[in-house]
Amino acid sequence: MKEIDDVVNQLKFDEKGLLTAVAQDYKTGEILMLAHMNEESLRKTIESGQAVYWSRSRKKIWHKGEESGNVQNIKEFLIDCDGDAIVMKVEQVGGAACHTGNRSCFYRKLEKGRLVDVGFKVFDPEKVYKKK
Amino acid sequence: MKEIDDVVNQLKFDEKGLLTAVAQDYKTGEILMLAHMNEESLRKTIESGQAVYWSRSRKKIWHKGEESGNVQNIKEFLIDCDGDAIVMKVEQVGGAACHTGNRSCFYRKLEKGRLVDVGFKVFDPEKVYKKK
């Protein structure tokens, strides 16, 4: 698709072929997670309208929610000034983005020099990821 | 400071010694920019209460706003589940985070296969960065 090629050409993948992607709740503005995309996952993201990342730990394409069902439907897709980062405003199906069951991966907050858990737990990961 | 050491020890810097930092407007939730921190800049960030990054292009500590005056006062500091990314909710002095003069670096939006400028221009970069 020519349109996707135009977009891909304006992005700058790093020396590992990755760019950084941030998912943000489209209604509340809460930042849900930060992950990475290679060109293939970026194309799949744009084509499918759902977030598809590159898992650096598992070294494979990772269609977010493929196991938990918690897919991210993209409402808005933004790129930054130097083209190496994107923000997706998403509808987080299931209400939780984090594999820990928290709504957001950013559930630890610095308070008076200590990290405090301020997460909102949506599910029990042991029940959702049965293969664990 | 022991407290800072405790926090630093819970973070995972990548093979280049960096982690990813996202700055978000503490009032509106708008994502302003994405950049990187090494351990030194992270410590300076926590100590000063203002965002201090590592500039990968200039290869030096970059106290955001040092030139433009547009510092970022941190209201909330969050880290993610695997400790390699942080979110800072900030008060963006001057109203603009991007060197282009836009409020946010994420001023290009994908619409019908094309990137459209949806930025809110706060200042003229030629006037602010005189040394350019």
Coordinates of C-alpha atoms in Angstrom, one line a residue:
Chain A
M1 CA 0.0 0.0 0.0
K2 CA 1.5 3.3 -1.1
E3 CA 0.1 5.3 1.8
I4 CA 1.8 3.0 4.4
D5 CA 5.1 3.2 2.5
D6 CA 4.9 7.0 2.7
V7 CA 4.4 6.8 6.5
V8 CA 7.1 4.2 7.0
N9 CA 9.5 6.3 5.0
Q10 CA 9.1 9.2 7.4
L11 CA 10.0 7.1 10.4
K12 CA 13.5 6.5 11.7
F13 CA 14.1 3.0 13.0
D14 CA 17.2 2.7 15.2
E15 CA 20.2 0.5 14.5
K16 CA 18.2 -2.5 15.7
G17 CA 15.4 -1.6 13.3
L18 CA 13.1 -0.5 16.1
L19 CA 11.1 2.6 17.2
T20 CA 9.5 3.3 20.5
A21 CA 5.7 3.2 20.8
V22 CA 3.6 4.5 23.7
A23 CA 0.0 3.4 24.2
Q24 CA -2.3 5.9 25.9
D25 CA -5.9 5.5 27.0
Y26 CA -7.9 7.5 24.4
K27 CA -10.4 8.6 27.0
T28 CA -8.5 9.3 30.2
G29 CA -5.1 10.1 28.7
E30 CA -3.4 7.5 31.1
I31 CA -0.2 6.2 29.7
L32 CA -0.7 2.4 29.6
M33 CA 2.6 1.0 28.3
L34 CA 5.7 1.6 26.3
A35 CA 7.1 -1.0 23.9
H36 CA 8.8 -1.2 20.5
M37 CA 8.0 -1.9 16.9
N38 CA 10.0 -3.0 13.9
E39 CA 8.8 -2.2 10.4
E40 CA 6.8 -5.4 10.1
S41 CA 4.9 -4.8 13.3
L42 CA 4.3 -1.1 12.4
R43 CA 2.8 -2.1 9.1
K44 CA 0.6 -4.7 10.8
T45 CA -0.4 -2.0 13.4
I46 CA -1.5 0.4 10.6
E47 CA -3.2 -2.3 8.5
S48 CA -5.1 -3.9 11.4
G49 CA -5.9 -0.8 13.5
Q50 CA -4.6 -2.7 16.6
A51 CA -1.3 -2.4 18.3
V52 CA 1.3 -4.9 17.1
Y53 CA 4.7 -4.7 18.8
W54 CA 8.0 -6.3 18.4
S55 CA 8.8 -8.2 21.6
R56 CA 12.5 -7.7 22.4
S57 CA 12.5 -10.4 25.0
R58 CA 10.8 -13.1 22.9
K59 CA 12.2 -11.8 19.6
K60 CA 9.0 -12.0 17.7
I61 CA 6.0 -10.1 16.5
W62 CA 3.6 -9.6 19.3
H63 CA 0.0 -8.7 18.5
K64 CA -0.9 -7.2 21.9
G65 CA -3.8 -9.2 23.5
E66 CA -3.2 -12.3 21.4
E67 CA -3.1 -14.4 24.6
S68 CA -5.0 -12.3 27.1
G69 CA -7.6 -11.0 24.7
N70 CA -6.7 -7.5 25.8
V71 CA -6.2 -6.0 22.4
Q72 CA -5.6 -2.3 21.8
N73 CA -7.9 -0.6 19.2
I74 CA -6.2 2.4 17.8
K75 CA -8.2 5.7 17.9
E76 CA -5.4 8.0 17.1
F77 CA -1.8 7.5 15.8
L78 CA 0.8 10.2 16.2
I79 CA 4.5 10.5 15.4
D80 CA 7.1 12.8 16.9
C81 CA 9.3 15.5 15.5
D82 CA 12.3 13.2 14.7
G83 CA 10.2 10.3 13.6
D84 CA 11.6 7.7 16.0
A85 CA 8.7 7.5 18.4
I86 CA 4.9 7.1 18.1
V87 CA 2.0 7.6 20.4
M88 CA -1.2 5.6 19.9
K89 CA -4.4 6.6 21.6
V90 CA -6.1 3.3 22.2
E91 CA -9.2 1.7 23.5
Q92 CA -7.8 -0.9 25.9
V93 CA -10.0 -4.0 25.6
G94 CA -10.3 -5.7 29.0
G95 CA -9.2 -2.5 30.8
A96 CA -5.7 -3.7 31.5
A97 CA -2.5 -3.2 29.5
C98 CA 0.0 -4.7 31.8
H99 CA 0.9 -8.4 32.1
T100 CA 0.8 -7.9 35.9
G101 CA -2.9 -7.3 35.6
N102 CA -2.6 -3.6 36.3
R103 CA -4.4 -1.1 34.1
S104 CA -1.1 0.6 33.3
C105 CA 2.5 -0.7 33.3
F106 CA 3.4 2.5 35.1
Y107 CA 2.0 1.5 38.5
R108 CA 4.9 2.4 40.7
K109 CA 5.3 6.0 41.8
L110 CA 8.2 7.7 43.4
E111 CA 7.1 9.2 46.7
K112 CA 9.5 10.7 49.2
G113 CA 12.4 8.7 47.7
R114 CA 10.6 5.4 47.6
L115 CA 8.6 3.5 44.9
V116 CA 5.0 3.0 46.0
D117 CA 2.5 0.7 44.2
V118 CA -0.3 3.0 43.0
G119 CA -1.6 0.5 40.4
F120 CA -5.2 -0.3 39.6
K121 CA -5.4 -4.1 39.4
V122 CA -7.9 -5.3 36.7
F123 CA -7.1 -9.1 36.5
D124 CA -5.2 -11.8 38.1
P125 CA -2.3 -12.7 35.7
E126 CA -2.2 -16.3 36.9
K127 CA -5.8 -16.8 35.7
V128 CA -5.3 -15.1 32.3
Y129 CA -1.9 -16.5 31.2
K130 CA -2.7 -20.1 31.8
K131 CA 0.5 -21.3 30.1
K132 CA 2.7 -19.6 32.6
Chain B
M1 CA 21.6 9.6 48.9
K2 CA 20.4 6.2 49.8
E3 CA 16.8 6.7 48.6
I4 CA 18.0 7.5 45.1
D5 CA 20.3 4.5 45.1
D6 CA 17.3 2.3 45.9
V7 CA 15.3 3.7 43.0
V8 CA 18.2 3.5 40.6
N9 CA 18.8 -0.1 41.6
Q10 CA 15.2 -1.0 40.5
L11 CA 15.7 0.4 37.0
K12 CA 17.1 -1.4 34.1
F13 CA 19.3 0.6 31.8
D14 CA 19.9 -0.9 28.3
E15 CA 23.2 -2.0 26.9
K16 CA 23.9 1.7 26.1
G17 CA 23.1 2.6 29.7
L18 CA 19.9 4.3 28.8
L19 CA 16.2 4.1 29.7
T20 CA 13.3 5.7 28.0
A21 CA 11.5 8.7 29.5
V22 CA 8.1 10.1 28.6
A23 CA 7.0 13.6 29.6
Q24 CA 3.3 14.1 30.0
D25 CA 1.5 17.3 30.8
Y26 CA 0.3 16.9 34.4
K27 CA -2.9 18.8 33.8
T28 CA -4.1 17.7 30.4
G29 CA -2.4 14.3 30.1
E30 CA -1.0 15.3 26.7
I31 CA 2.2 13.4 25.9
L32 CA 4.8 16.1 25.3
M33 CA 7.9 14.3 24.3
L34 CA 9.9 11.1 24.6
A35 CA 13.6 11.0 25.3
H36 CA 16.3 9.1 27.1
M37 CA 18.2 9.2 30.4
N38 CA 21.4 7.6 31.6
E39 CA 22.0 7.1 35.3
E40 CA 23.6 10.5 35.8
S41 CA 20.7 12.3 34.2
L42 CA 18.2 10.2 36.1
R43 CA 19.9 11.2 39.4
K44 CA 20.0 14.8 38.4
T45 CA 16.3 14.6 37.5
I46 CA 15.3 13.2 40.9
E47 CA 17.6 15.6 42.8
S48 CA 16.5 18.7 40.9
G49 CA 12.8 17.9 40.4
Q50 CA 13.2 18.9 36.7
A51 CA 13.6 16.6 33.7
V52 CA 17.3 16.1 32.8
Y53 CA 17.8 13.8 29.8
W54 CA 20.8 12.3 28.0
S55 CA 20.9 13.7 24.5
R56 CA 21.8 10.8 22.2
S57 CA 22.6 13.2 19.3
R58 CA 24.7 15.6 21.2
K59 CA 26.1 12.9 23.5
K60 CA 25.7 15.0 26.7
I61 CA 23.6 15.7 29.7
W62 CA 20.7 17.8 28.6
H63 CA 18.8 19.8 31.3
K64 CA 15.6 20.3 29.3
G65 CA 15.0 24.1 29.0
E66 CA 18.6 25.0 29.6
E67 CA 18.6 27.1 26.4
S68 CA 14.9 27.9 25.8
G69 CA 14.0 28.3 29.4
N70 CA 11.2 25.7 28.9
V71 CA 12.1 23.5 31.9
Q72 CA 9.9 20.7 33.0
N73 CA 8.9 20.7 36.7
I74 CA 8.1 17.2 37.8
K75 CA 4.8 16.6 39.5
E76 CA 4.7 12.9 39.4
F77 CA 7.4 10.2 38.6
L78 CA 6.3 6.7 37.6
I79 CA 8.2 3.6 36.5
D80 CA 7.0 0.7 34.5
C81 CA 6.7 -3.0 35.3
D82 CA 10.1 -4.0 33.9
G83 CA 11.8 -0.9 35.1
D84 CA 13.2 0.3 31.7
A85 CA 10.8 3.2 31.1
I86 CA 9.6 6.1 33.2
V87 CA 6.7 8.6 32.9
M88 CA 7.0 12.0 34.3
K89 CA 3.9 14.2 34.7
V90 CA 5.3 17.7 34.3
E91 CA 4.5 21.3 34.4
Q92 CA 5.9 22.4 31.0
V93 CA 7.2 26.0 31.6
G94 CA 6.6 28.1 28.5
G95 CA 4.0 25.8 27.3
A96 CA 6.0 24.1 24.6
A97 CA 8.2 20.9 24.9
C98 CA 9.3 20.6 21.2
H99 CA 12.2 22.3 19.7
T100 CA 10.0 23.1 16.7
G101 CA 7.9 25.3 18.9
N102 CA 5.0 22.9 19.1
R103 CA 3.5 22.2 22.5
S104 CA 4.1 18.5 22.0
C105 CA 6.7 16.7 19.8
F106 CA 3.8 14.4 18.7
Y107 CA 2.3 17.0 16.3
R108 CA 1.8 14.7 13.3
K109 CA -1.2 12.5 13.1
L110 CA -2.0 9.7 10.7
E111 CA -5.2 10.4 8.9
K112 CA -6.4 8.4 6.0
G113 CA -2.9 7.1 5.3
R114 CA -1.3 10.5 5.5
L115 CA 0.6 12.4 8.2
V116 CA -1.2 15.7 9.0
D117 CA 0.2 18.5 11.1
V118 CA -2.1 18.8 14.1
G119 CA 0.4 20.8 16.3
F120 CA -0.2 23.7 18.5
K121 CA 2.6 26.2 17.8
V122 CA 3.7 28.1 20.9
F123 CA 6.9 29.8 19.8
D124 CA 9.0 30.5 16.8
P125 CA 12.2 28.3 17.2
E126 CA 14.3 30.8 15.2
K127 CA 13.7 33.4 17.9
V128 CA 14.2 31.1 20.8
Y129 CA 17.3 29.3 19.7
K130 CA 19.4 32.2 18.7
K131 CA 22.6 30.2 18.3
K132 CA 21.1 28.1 15.5

